[in-house]
Amino acid sequence: MENIIMPKPYKILNIQKMTDIEYLFRIEYPEAGNVKFGQFMQLSFPKVGECPISVTNFCEKEGWIEFLIRKVGIVTDEIFKLQPGDILPMRGPYGKGFDQIDIKGKKVIIVTGGSGLAPVRSLIHYIDQNPEEVECLELLFGFKDESSILFKDEIVNWRKNHPMILTVDKGCGIDGECVGLVTEYVPQLQLTSDDFNNTEVIIVGPPNMMKYTALEFERLGVPADKIWLSFERKMSCAVGKCGHCRIDEVYVCLDGPVFNYTKAKYLID
């Protein structure tokens, strides 16, 4: 019988610095065709531990997977010591992703805060490369300051094809972008009541950012079942056995991390 929590060894192909604390790891992964937008993997370091990291991009044809990793704990401290060619044990993918959302022919609005851009990056790439799949894609990204803006080159390319608002909490962004929290700019999105039934809103970021952004969309009249959130929570076993990620009767690792707002609004930790 296969051990479902046993990690397997995979080779690191490339490591790219994104910010002072965040690096993009590309890892050889022949099973990339099994990954769905918004899922996560458990990255392991022998004798140290594991940590859940969202998949930020993947390529079935070339056989690789990418993670945006922030140096914030004992496991990621060890991972940051690795170099291309080294082996990183992983297991997964886990969780329910954005494939739950029927985006075909829909107006898709994606709002992210900080590193919350990472879990939706692969979905944005897919829509950008297959624009006929949706009615339109509108983007609203928020970052702390200019130095924390992720995937700058990709953002420049995305904004050529899709309406975008890029905001920073302070200072200035790319080309003197907006200043302020993303919640302040939700009313500026190209959204009318006629669009609500044909719209899907995806929100990813820190808990308070997601809470108040979702409330802002509700205030504008967007139905709760048209809003989706991706939870960031400490997953340990990732298979619903340890209870570390449990909120009431919900196991985030199994029932999420992507939840419809009709359920997510009641998941109070």
XYZ file of N, CA and C in Angstrom:
807
model
N 0.847 -1.190 0.000
C 0.000 0.000 0.000
C 0.888 1.248 0.000
N 0.539 2.220 -0.848
C 1.319 3.440 -0.930
C 1.112 4.306 0.304
N 2.205 4.844 0.818
C 2.150 5.759 1.960
C 1.809 7.155 1.447
N 0.602 7.661 1.761
C 0.129 8.916 1.171
C 0.819 10.142 1.753
N 1.569 9.971 2.844
C 2.267 11.126 3.418
C 3.782 11.010 3.269
N 4.220 10.110 2.414
C 5.644 9.946 2.175
C 6.098 10.871 1.040
N 6.985 11.825 1.328
C 7.474 12.705 0.255
C 8.382 11.962 -0.711
N 8.474 12.520 -1.929
C 9.360 11.968 -2.950
C 10.407 13.019 -3.327
N 11.577 12.582 -3.773
C 12.648 13.539 -4.090
C 12.485 14.157 -5.477
N 12.665 15.479 -5.568
C 12.601 16.188 -6.844
C 13.756 17.182 -6.926
N 14.244 17.389 -8.126
C 15.416 18.238 -8.332
C 15.029 19.695 -8.540
N 15.744 20.589 -7.879
C 15.558 22.028 -8.070
C 16.206 22.435 -9.383
N 15.445 23.077 -10.268
C 15.952 23.496 -11.572
C 16.500 24.914 -11.556
N 15.826 25.792 -10.812
C 16.223 27.206 -10.831
C 15.697 27.902 -9.583
N 16.447 28.915 -9.115
C 16.023 29.739 -7.983
C 16.208 31.200 -8.390
N 15.143 31.963 -8.299
C 15.179 33.361 -8.734
C 14.743 34.275 -7.603
N 15.539 35.300 -7.310
C 15.191 36.250 -6.265
C 14.068 37.159 -6.754
N 13.016 37.278 -5.947
C 11.891 38.142 -6.281
C 11.895 39.415 -5.436
N 12.086 39.250 -4.128
C 12.226 40.376 -3.200
C 13.326 40.005 -2.209
N 13.525 40.841 -1.206
C 14.561 40.560 -0.214
C 14.278 39.295 0.585
N 13.002 38.902 0.682
C 12.658 37.732 1.507
C 11.938 36.636 0.724
N 11.668 36.846 -0.544
C 10.894 35.873 -1.321
C 11.657 35.456 -2.577
N 11.718 34.148 -2.790
C 12.401 33.592 -3.943
C 11.467 32.639 -4.684
N 11.657 32.572 -5.992
C 10.864 31.688 -6.834
C 11.679 30.430 -7.117
N 11.159 29.282 -6.692
C 11.815 27.997 -6.897
C 11.106 27.243 -8.022
N 11.861 26.850 -9.044
C 11.320 25.970 -10.085
C 11.898 24.578 -9.862
N 11.015 23.586 -9.803
C 11.409 22.231 -9.457
C 10.934 21.258 -10.520
N 11.796 20.341 -10.876
C 11.441 19.305 -11.855
C 10.297 18.472 -11.295
N 9.223 18.352 -12.083
C 8.031 17.668 -11.576
C 7.278 17.028 -12.741
N 7.613 15.790 -13.083
C 6.979 15.109 -14.221
C 5.466 14.967 -14.078
N 4.964 15.023 -12.845
C 3.523 14.854 -12.613
C 2.763 16.174 -12.669
N 3.324 17.196 -13.311
C 2.706 18.523 -13.325
C 1.295 18.504 -13.907
N 1.001 17.532 -14.736
C -0.338 17.434 -15.313
C -1.419 17.121 -14.295
N -1.016 16.689 -13.094
C -1.979 16.368 -12.042
C -2.339 17.573 -11.181
N -1.651 18.694 -11.385
C -1.850 19.873 -10.538
C -3.015 20.712 -11.057
N -3.785 21.269 -10.117
C -4.882 22.167 -10.462
C -4.596 23.553 -9.876
N -5.101 24.580 -10.560
C -4.901 25.948 -10.093
C -5.356 26.091 -8.639
N -4.487 26.659 -7.792
C -4.867 26.945 -6.415
C -4.550 25.865 -5.410
N -3.995 24.731 -5.856
C -3.631 23.684 -4.923
C -2.300 24.002 -4.236
N -1.941 23.186 -3.248
C -0.680 23.379 -2.545
C 0.062 22.055 -2.424
N 1.339 22.144 -2.122
C 2.184 20.975 -1.898
C 2.779 21.068 -0.503
N 3.186 19.932 0.034
C 3.948 19.897 1.274
C 5.420 19.746 0.906
N 6.216 20.760 1.218
C 7.651 20.724 0.968
C 8.355 20.273 2.239
N 9.275 19.337 2.090
C 9.896 18.703 3.255
C 11.386 18.976 3.315
N 11.893 18.956 4.535
C 13.338 18.970 4.722
C 13.650 17.924 5.773
N 14.421 16.895 5.402
C 14.671 15.772 6.319
C 15.175 16.221 7.686
N 14.602 15.642 8.740
C 14.953 15.879 10.140
C 14.600 17.293 10.623
N 13.927 18.065 9.765
C 13.534 19.423 10.160
C 12.022 19.559 10.199
N 11.347 19.213 9.100
C 9.900 19.301 9.070
C 9.357 19.569 7.682
N 8.093 19.959 7.627
C 7.403 20.230 6.370
C 6.697 21.576 6.458
N 6.396 22.133 5.292
C 5.594 23.350 5.254
C 4.728 23.334 3.990
N 3.489 23.830 4.095
C 2.606 23.890 2.930
C 2.899 25.142 2.104
N 3.093 24.964 0.804
C 3.364 26.090 -0.082
C 2.438 25.994 -1.298
N 1.770 27.094 -1.624
C 0.884 27.104 -2.788
C 1.678 26.965 -4.079
N 1.104 26.263 -5.029
C 1.696 26.170 -6.364
C 1.434 27.493 -7.070
N 2.496 28.150 -7.532
C 2.305 29.433 -8.207
C 2.298 29.301 -9.718
N 2.867 28.214 -10.236
C 2.805 27.971 -11.681
C 3.275 26.544 -11.944
N 2.891 25.997 -13.095
C 3.317 24.650 -13.454
C 3.207 24.479 -14.958
N 3.958 23.530 -15.489
C 3.948 23.274 -16.921
C 3.976 21.767 -17.147
N 2.868 21.221 -17.637
C 2.783 19.788 -17.883
C 3.738 19.362 -18.993
N 3.826 20.158 -20.058
C 4.652 19.799 -21.212
C 6.127 19.710 -20.853
N 6.617 20.684 -20.081
C 8.034 20.716 -19.733
C 8.332 20.023 -18.410
N 7.307 19.680 -17.667
C 7.491 18.906 -16.450
C 8.129 19.652 -15.295
N 7.581 20.830 -14.962
C 8.094 21.563 -13.800
C 6.958 22.220 -13.029
N 7.301 22.630 -11.814
C 6.351 23.277 -10.920
C 7.093 24.392 -10.197
N 6.382 25.480 -9.861
C 7.036 26.615 -9.210
C 6.367 26.967 -7.888
N 7.192 27.475 -6.955
C 6.713 27.936 -5.656
C 7.346 29.279 -5.333
N 6.558 30.190 -4.792
C 7.104 31.412 -4.220
C 7.302 31.139 -2.739
N 8.551 31.128 -2.300
C 8.859 30.744 -0.926
C 9.427 31.941 -0.174
N 8.856 32.194 0.978
C 9.308 33.279 1.850
C 10.071 32.676 3.031
N 11.172 33.291 3.378
C 12.003 32.800 4.476
C 11.398 33.265 5.792
N 10.590 32.380 6.414
C 9.859 32.792 7.611
C 9.891 31.762 8.738
N 10.598 30.646 8.567
C 10.575 29.621 9.609
C 11.721 28.644 9.454
N 11.762 27.650 10.336
C 12.899 26.736 10.348
C 12.970 25.886 9.083
N 11.825 25.517 8.517
C 11.843 24.704 7.299
C 12.298 25.538 6.115
N 11.706 26.716 5.951
C 12.106 27.558 4.812
C 13.541 28.062 4.971
N 14.011 28.239 6.219
C 15.416 28.605 6.418
C 16.333 27.551 5.800
N 15.977 26.281 5.982
C 16.792 25.189 5.432
C 16.636 25.105 3.914
N 15.417 25.307 3.427
C 15.186 25.254 1.978
C 16.005 26.331 1.278
N 16.138 27.493 1.913
C 16.887 28.592 1.309
C 18.385 28.309 1.210
N 18.854 27.261 1.865
C 20.269 26.882 1.772
C 20.544 26.030 0.529
N 19.473 25.557 -0.110
C 19.619 24.687 -1.278
C 19.972 25.485 -2.524
N 20.527 24.787 -3.512
C 20.953 25.384 -4.768
C 20.363 24.575 -5.927
N 20.304 25.161 -7.141
C 19.867 24.373 -8.306
C 20.692 23.095 -8.423
N 19.990 22.003 -8.696
C 20.629 20.692 -8.751
C 20.436 19.887 -7.490
N 20.148 20.572 -6.365
C 19.883 19.876 -5.111
C 18.493 19.246 -5.144
N 18.268 18.344 -4.217
C 17.006 17.622 -4.135
C 16.126 18.207 -3.026
N 14.857 18.408 -3.348
C 13.876 18.873 -2.369
C 12.720 17.869 -2.327
N 12.525 17.185 -1.207
C 11.399 16.241 -1.098
C 10.061 16.983 -1.053
N 9.058 16.428 -1.733
C 7.721 17.036 -1.765
C 6.673 15.931 -1.785
N 5.468 16.313 -1.394
C 4.305 15.439 -1.582
C 3.091 16.292 -1.900
N 2.169 15.717 -2.624
C 0.978 16.447 -3.043
C 0.687 16.174 -4.509
N -0.112 16.979 -5.177
C -0.775 18.195 -4.689
C -2.001 17.893 -3.833
N -2.386 18.896 -3.031
C -3.484 18.741 -2.094
C -4.498 19.882 -2.221
N -5.717 19.580 -1.761
C -6.733 20.603 -1.619
C -7.583 20.836 -2.852
N -8.667 21.573 -2.635
C -9.564 21.992 -3.703
C -9.122 23.364 -4.203
N -8.938 23.479 -5.501
C -8.425 24.713 -6.073
C -9.489 25.521 -6.785
N -9.019 26.345 -7.710
C -9.918 27.237 -8.448
C -10.679 26.517 -9.557
N -10.400 25.222 -9.743
C -11.140 24.461 -10.746
C -12.608 24.301 -10.353
N -12.941 24.618 -9.087
C -14.345 24.585 -8.648
C -15.172 25.675 -9.319
N -14.491 26.695 -9.842
C -15.171 27.862 -10.379
C -15.390 27.705 -11.876
N -16.602 27.888 -12.317
C -16.908 27.858 -13.742
C -16.625 29.233 -14.333
N -15.456 29.378 -14.941
C -15.069 30.690 -15.472
C -15.428 30.863 -16.939
N -15.894 29.828 -17.588
C -16.142 29.901 -19.027
C -17.205 30.947 -19.347
N -16.822 31.895 -20.187
C -17.742 32.946 -20.595
C -18.042 33.969 -19.521
N -17.317 33.925 -18.407
C -17.602 34.811 -17.277
C -16.659 36.017 -17.273
N -17.084 37.057 -16.571
C -16.207 38.167 -16.213
C -15.489 37.730 -14.941
N -14.169 37.630 -14.988
C -13.384 37.162 -13.851
C -12.626 38.346 -13.251
N -12.840 38.581 -11.965
C -12.137 39.646 -11.246
C -11.240 38.985 -10.203
N -9.961 39.300 -10.225
C -9.018 38.728 -9.270
C -8.393 39.860 -8.464
N -8.533 39.763 -7.131
C -7.986 40.766 -6.221
C -7.000 40.080 -5.291
N -5.777 40.598 -5.215
C -4.772 39.974 -4.361
C -4.088 41.010 -3.482
N -3.579 40.524 -2.353
C -2.794 41.360 -1.461
C -1.455 40.703 -1.203
N -0.362 41.397 -1.515
C 0.979 40.886 -1.267
C 1.255 39.568 -1.957
N 1.775 38.603 -1.188
C 2.116 37.300 -1.764
C 0.889 36.485 -2.133
N -0.306 37.026 -1.862
C -1.534 36.365 -2.318
C -1.612 36.263 -3.827
N -0.748 36.997 -4.536
C -0.703 36.869 -5.989
C -0.192 35.495 -6.408
N 0.660 34.880 -5.574
C 1.284 33.609 -5.949
C 0.272 32.489 -6.244
N -0.731 32.238 -5.381
C -1.652 31.129 -5.655
C -2.513 31.303 -6.906
N -2.712 32.554 -7.367
C -3.569 32.776 -8.543
C -2.757 33.021 -9.815
N -1.428 33.063 -9.688
C -0.577 33.379 -10.838
C -0.781 32.388 -11.987
N -0.871 31.116 -11.697
C -1.040 30.127 -12.766
C -2.379 30.293 -13.463
N -3.426 30.644 -12.708
C -4.746 30.867 -13.300
C -4.722 32.104 -14.194
N -4.048 33.167 -13.744
C -3.938 34.370 -14.570
C -3.209 34.057 -15.869
N -2.119 33.300 -15.772
C -1.381 32.906 -16.976
C -2.298 32.140 -17.940
N -3.080 31.221 -17.380
C -3.963 30.409 -18.230
C -4.975 31.283 -18.960
N -5.626 32.187 -18.230
C -6.618 33.063 -18.861
C -5.948 33.996 -19.869
N -4.769 34.504 -19.516
C -4.044 35.405 -20.416
C -3.702 34.700 -21.733
N -3.378 33.410 -21.657
C -3.016 32.651 -22.850
C -4.242 32.066 -23.563
N -5.383 32.051 -22.882
C -6.619 31.512 -23.471
C -7.766 32.500 -23.241
N -7.660 33.710 -23.781
C -8.654 34.753 -23.492
C -10.064 34.399 -23.959
N -10.168 33.478 -24.918
C -11.487 33.100 -25.409
C -12.292 32.331 -24.356
N -11.628 31.866 -23.311
C -12.300 31.092 -22.261
C -13.232 31.967 -21.417
N -12.918 33.270 -21.300
C -13.686 34.151 -20.425
C -14.216 35.352 -21.199
N -15.178 36.028 -20.598
C -15.659 37.281 -21.202
C -14.579 38.344 -21.083
N -14.005 38.459 -19.873
C -12.891 39.377 -19.649
C -12.247 39.053 -18.311
N -11.041 39.559 -18.117
C -10.315 39.398 -16.862
C -9.931 40.774 -16.364
N -10.257 41.072 -15.103
C -9.890 42.350 -14.498
C -9.086 42.074 -13.235
N -7.999 42.833 -13.043
C -7.048 42.552 -11.977
C -6.887 43.744 -11.041
N -6.815 43.449 -9.748
C -6.550 44.461 -8.726
C -5.526 43.885 -7.762
N -4.296 44.421 -7.798
C -3.211 43.916 -6.972
C -2.796 44.971 -5.958
N -2.563 44.553 -4.722
C -2.067 45.455 -3.704
C -0.782 44.928 -3.087
N 0.191 45.831 -2.876
C 1.454 45.470 -2.240
C 1.800 46.506 -1.181
N 2.708 46.132 -0.282
C 3.108 47.032 0.795
C 3.806 48.270 0.250
N 4.779 48.059 -0.627
C 5.516 49.156 -1.249
C 6.127 48.648 -2.551
N 6.852 49.514 -3.243
C 7.387 49.136 -4.548
C 8.344 47.958 -4.453
N 9.139 47.896 -3.384
C 10.130 46.824 -3.255
C 9.494 45.452 -3.052
N 8.224 45.421 -2.658
C 7.553 44.149 -2.401
C 6.702 43.674 -3.573
N 6.696 44.409 -4.683
C 5.897 44.015 -5.844
C 6.492 42.759 -6.474
N 5.673 41.750 -6.648
C 6.108 40.463 -7.190
C 5.804 40.366 -8.680
N 6.614 39.573 -9.377
C 6.389 39.256 -10.786
C 6.175 40.520 -11.630
N 7.075 41.474 -11.476
C 6.911 42.772 -12.129
C 6.809 42.655 -13.648
N 7.672 41.847 -14.266
C 7.641 41.701 -15.721
C 6.311 41.118 -16.193
N 5.792 40.173 -15.453
C 4.518 39.557 -15.814
C 3.372 40.548 -15.647
N 3.422 41.347 -14.590
C 2.390 42.361 -14.380
C 2.363 43.341 -15.550
N 3.552 43.745 -16.004
C 3.629 44.660 -17.151
C 2.972 44.043 -18.372
N 3.191 42.753 -18.608
C 2.592 42.074 -19.761
C 1.091 41.877 -19.588
N 0.657 41.507 -18.380
C -0.774 41.290 -18.149
C -1.580 42.556 -18.384
N -1.030 43.699 -17.962
C -1.799 44.936 -18.070
C -1.951 45.396 -19.522
N -1.169 44.827 -20.421
C -1.341 45.131 -21.836
C -2.630 44.537 -22.378
N -3.079 43.441 -21.754
C -4.236 42.709 -22.262
C -5.476 42.797 -21.380
N -5.304 43.248 -20.134
C -6.422 43.207 -19.192
C -6.467 44.477 -18.347
N -7.660 44.980 -18.019
C -7.754 46.122 -17.110
C -7.102 45.775 -15.768
N -6.294 46.686 -15.243
C -5.560 46.397 -14.009
C -5.434 47.658 -13.163
N -5.586 47.468 -11.865
C -5.257 48.501 -10.894
C -4.168 47.920 -10.000
N -3.048 48.612 -9.923
C -1.947 48.196 -9.067
C -1.755 49.267 -8.005
N -1.826 48.866 -6.741
C -1.719 49.842 -5.676
C -0.713 49.404 -4.630
N -0.076 50.367 -3.999
C 0.840 50.094 -2.889
C 0.347 50.857 -1.666
N 0.674 50.334 -0.473
C 0.221 50.984 0.751
C 0.865 52.352 0.927
N 2.117 52.462 0.453
C 2.842 53.725 0.598
C 3.872 53.846 -0.508
N 4.329 55.067 -0.768
C 5.328 55.290 -1.808
C 4.681 55.315 -3.173
N 5.352 54.723 -4.157
C 4.809 54.655 -5.510
C 5.114 53.297 -6.098
N 4.259 52.838 -6.995
C 4.425 51.533 -7.598
C 5.076 51.627 -8.957
N 4.694 50.739 -9.838
C 5.210 50.753 -11.197
C 4.577 51.923 -11.944
N 5.406 52.780 -12.531
C 4.911 53.928 -13.297
C 3.991 54.826 -12.458
N 4.346 55.009 -11.184
C 3.563 55.916 -10.336
C 2.147 55.456 -10.121
N 1.984 54.211 -9.737
C 0.646 53.654 -9.560
C -0.067 54.214 -8.338
N -1.247 53.667 -8.072
C -2.111 54.148 -7.000
C -1.506 53.849 -5.623
N -1.947 54.623 -4.641
C -1.522 54.424 -3.260
C -2.774 54.193 -2.411
N -2.717 53.164 -1.560
C -3.854 52.861 -0.702
C -4.150 51.376 -0.681
N -5.093 50.980 0.140
C -5.478 49.578 0.261
C -6.378 49.171 -0.905
N -6.371 47.873 -1.224
C -7.168 47.397 -2.366
C -8.653 47.660 -2.152
N -9.107 47.646 -0.895
C -10.530 47.878 -0.632
C -10.988 49.241 -1.134
N -10.077 50.213 -1.157
C -10.429 51.556 -1.620
C -10.698 51.589 -3.117
N -10.169 50.605 -3.841
C -10.247 50.631 -5.301
C -11.258 49.639 -5.872
N -11.874 48.829 -5.011
C -12.908 47.910 -5.493
C -14.023 48.659 -6.221
N -14.502 49.820 -5.707
C -15.573 50.535 -6.427
C -15.154 51.034 -7.809
N -13.841 51.097 -8.079
C -13.375 51.571 -9.382
C -13.342 50.465 -10.439
N -13.590 49.232 -10.041
C -13.611 48.136 -11.006
C -14.799 48.291 -11.945
N -14.639 47.759 -13.141
C -15.676 47.874 -14.168
C -16.765 46.839 -13.901
N -17.600 47.139 -12.905
C -18.589 46.184 -12.433
C -19.918 46.884 -12.225
N -20.958 46.364 -12.852
C -22.309 46.893 -12.677
C -23.234 45.759 -12.278
N -24.406 46.110 -11.791
C -25.362 45.096 -11.340
C -25.756 44.145 -12.462
N -25.673 44.605 -13.700
C -26.004 43.734 -14.829
C -24.989 42.610 -14.983
N -23.781 42.785 -14.393
C -22.716 41.800 -14.533
C -22.754 40.709 -13.469
N -23.477 40.935 -12.380
C -23.316 40.093 -11.193
C -23.502 38.601 -11.469
N -24.508 38.236 -12.228
C -24.773 36.821 -12.451
C -23.777 36.172 -13.403
N -22.984 36.995 -14.061
C -21.995 36.448 -14.994
C -20.573 36.799 -14.544
N -20.405 36.983 -13.224
C -19.117 37.398 -12.669
C -18.645 36.407 -11.623
N -17.338 36.161 -11.594
C -16.724 35.383 -10.517
C -15.584 36.225 -9.945
N -15.627 36.457 -8.637
C -14.621 37.267 -7.950
C -13.726 36.348 -7.121
N -12.421 36.461 -7.308
C -11.451 35.668 -6.558
C -10.602 36.616 -5.721
N -10.513 36.356 -4.416
C -9.765 37.206 -3.493
C -8.745 36.354 -2.751
N -7.475 36.763 -2.798
C -6.427 36.018 -2.102
C -5.475 37.004 -1.430
N -5.216 36.788 -0.161
C -4.299 37.661 0.566
C -4.384 37.396 2.052
N -3.872 38.310 2.881
C -3.974 38.162 4.336
C -5.437 38.101 4.769
N -5.720 37.459 5.906
C -7.119 37.280 6.351
C -7.939 38.559 6.407
N -7.411 39.627 7.014
C -8.184 40.872 7.109
C -8.425 41.487 5.744
N -7.431 41.391 4.862
C -7.605 41.929 3.512
C -8.746 41.201 2.804
N -8.771 39.857 2.914
C -9.832 39.096 2.259
C -11.191 39.411 2.877
N -11.236 39.519 4.193
C -12.498 39.791 4.879
C -13.117 41.106 4.406
N -12.331 42.177 4.432
C -12.895 43.489 4.120
C -13.076 43.710 2.616
N -12.276 43.021 1.818
C -12.485 43.101 0.369
C -13.780 42.395 -0.006
N -14.014 41.227 0.576
C -15.265 40.512 0.316
C -16.469 41.335 0.773
N -16.346 41.974 1.933
C -17.432 42.824 2.421
C -17.693 43.991 1.477
N -16.639 44.523 0.880
C -16.798 45.634 -0.059
C -17.550 45.182 -1.313
N -17.229 43.982 -1.811
C -17.967 43.460 -2.964
C -19.424 43.209 -2.596
N -19.671 42.696 -1.394
C -21.045 42.492 -0.942
C -21.788 43.836 -0.855
N -21.090 44.854 -0.375
C -21.705 46.179 -0.268
C -22.127 46.698 -1.630
N -21.357 46.349 -2.655
C -21.695 46.779 -4.015
C -22.815 45.936 -4.620
N -23.188 44.861 -3.934
C -24.295 44.039 -4.412
C -23.907 42.726 -5.047
N -22.609 42.377 -5.045
C -22.183 41.101 -5.631
C -22.664 39.966 -4.731
N -23.378 38.982 -5.261
C -23.862 37.863 -4.442
C -22.702 37.086 -3.825
N -22.921 36.573 -2.623
C -21.866 35.842 -1.911
C -21.389 34.623 -2.686
N -22.299 33.987 -3.427
C -21.887 32.775 -4.149
C -21.056 33.081 -5.387
N -20.832 34.354 -5.664
C -19.966 34.759 -6.772
C -18.576 35.180 -6.285
N -18.323 34.993 -4.991
C -17.050 35.407 -4.400
C -16.314 34.177 -3.880
N -15.016 34.105 -4.127
C -14.179 32.968 -3.734
C -12.941 33.456 -2.998
N -12.566 32.745 -1.928
C -11.396 33.085 -1.142
C -10.476 31.873 -1.043
N -9.179 32.144 -0.945
C -8.204 31.069 -0.730
C -7.549 31.279 0.622
N -7.740 30.314 1.513
C -7.248 30.446 2.882
C -5.770 30.059 2.978
N -5.043 30.846 3.767
C -3.671 30.484 4.126
C -3.706 30.060 5.586
N -3.475 28.795 5.809
C -3.555 28.286 7.177
C -2.551 27.158 7.324
N -2.021 26.975 8.530
C -1.008 25.959 8.771
C -1.575 24.562 8.568
N -1.231 23.960 7.426
C -1.579 22.581 7.178
C -0.396 21.707 7.595
N -0.662 20.590 8.232
C 0.429 19.726 8.696
C 0.430 18.395 7.948
N -0.623 17.601 8.140
C -0.641 16.314 7.436
C -1.136 16.466 6.005
N -2.012 17.443 5.743
C -2.595 17.741 4.429
C -3.603 16.699 3.963
N -3.906 15.724 4.815
C -4.853 14.678 4.419
C -6.002 14.537 5.426
N -6.211 15.549 6.263
C -7.364 15.565 7.148
C -7.269 14.671 8.368
N -6.056 14.350 8.817
C -5.895 13.443 9.950
C -5.425 14.137 11.231
N -4.611 15.171 11.108
C -3.992 15.753 12.304
C -4.857 16.808 12.983
N -5.720 17.473 12.239
C -6.603 18.480 12.811
C -5.989 19.850 12.987
N -4.748 20.057 12.560
C -4.098 21.361 12.730
C -4.819 22.473 11.984
N -5.410 22.157 10.841
C -6.037 23.191 10.018
C -7.552 23.222 10.170
N -8.049 22.546 11.180
C -9.502 22.444 11.351
C -10.096 23.740 11.892
N -11.174 24.191 11.282
C -11.991 25.295 11.784
C -13.415 24.758 11.908
N -13.893 24.614 13.142
C -15.174 23.951 13.395
C -15.135 22.547 12.784
N -16.044 22.269 11.841
C -16.061 20.936 11.234
C -15.301 20.888 9.920
N -14.683 22.005 9.539
C -14.032 22.117 8.229
C -12.527 21.879 8.338
N -12.007 21.023 7.462
C -10.574 20.825 7.340
C -10.102 21.609 6.112
N -9.302 22.653 6.347
C -8.881 23.517 5.245
C -8.102 22.728 4.201
N -7.309 21.747 4.629
C -6.491 20.990 3.678
C -7.330 20.137 2.731
N -8.500 19.707 3.186
C -9.372 18.863 2.359
C -10.496 19.656 1.706
N -11.173 20.490 2.476
C -12.335 21.237 1.980
C -11.933 22.521 1.278
N -10.711 22.961 1.463
C -10.155 24.160 0.819
C -8.858 23.782 0.140
N -7.931 24.711 -0.016
C -7.930 26.044 0.601
C -8.849 27.059 -0.079
N -9.410 26.703 -1.262
C -10.301 27.634 -1.952
C -11.740 27.361 -1.524
N -12.384 28.396 -0.977
C -13.757 28.270 -0.495
C -14.644 29.316 -1.162
N -15.880 28.932 -1.396
C -16.884 29.914 -1.783
C -17.217 30.754 -0.565
N -17.485 32.029 -0.790
C -17.711 32.954 0.319
C -18.960 32.606 1.123
N -19.906 31.902 0.542
C -21.086 31.493 1.282
C -20.706 30.632 2.484
N -19.577 29.935 2.367
C -19.074 29.122 3.487
C -17.939 29.834 4.206
N -17.071 30.489 3.454
C -15.878 31.109 4.041
C -16.232 32.199 5.041
N -17.324 32.905 4.829
C -17.677 34.021 5.725
C -17.994 33.539 7.136
N -18.280 32.257 7.283
C -18.586 31.717 8.605
C -17.429 30.944 9.233
N -16.303 30.874 8.539
C -15.130 30.173 9.061
C -14.297 31.153 9.895
N -14.665 31.263 11.153
C -14.006 32.207 12.071
C -13.061 31.418 12.972
N -11.788 31.772 12.887
C -10.776 31.029 13.661
C -10.612 31.631 15.057
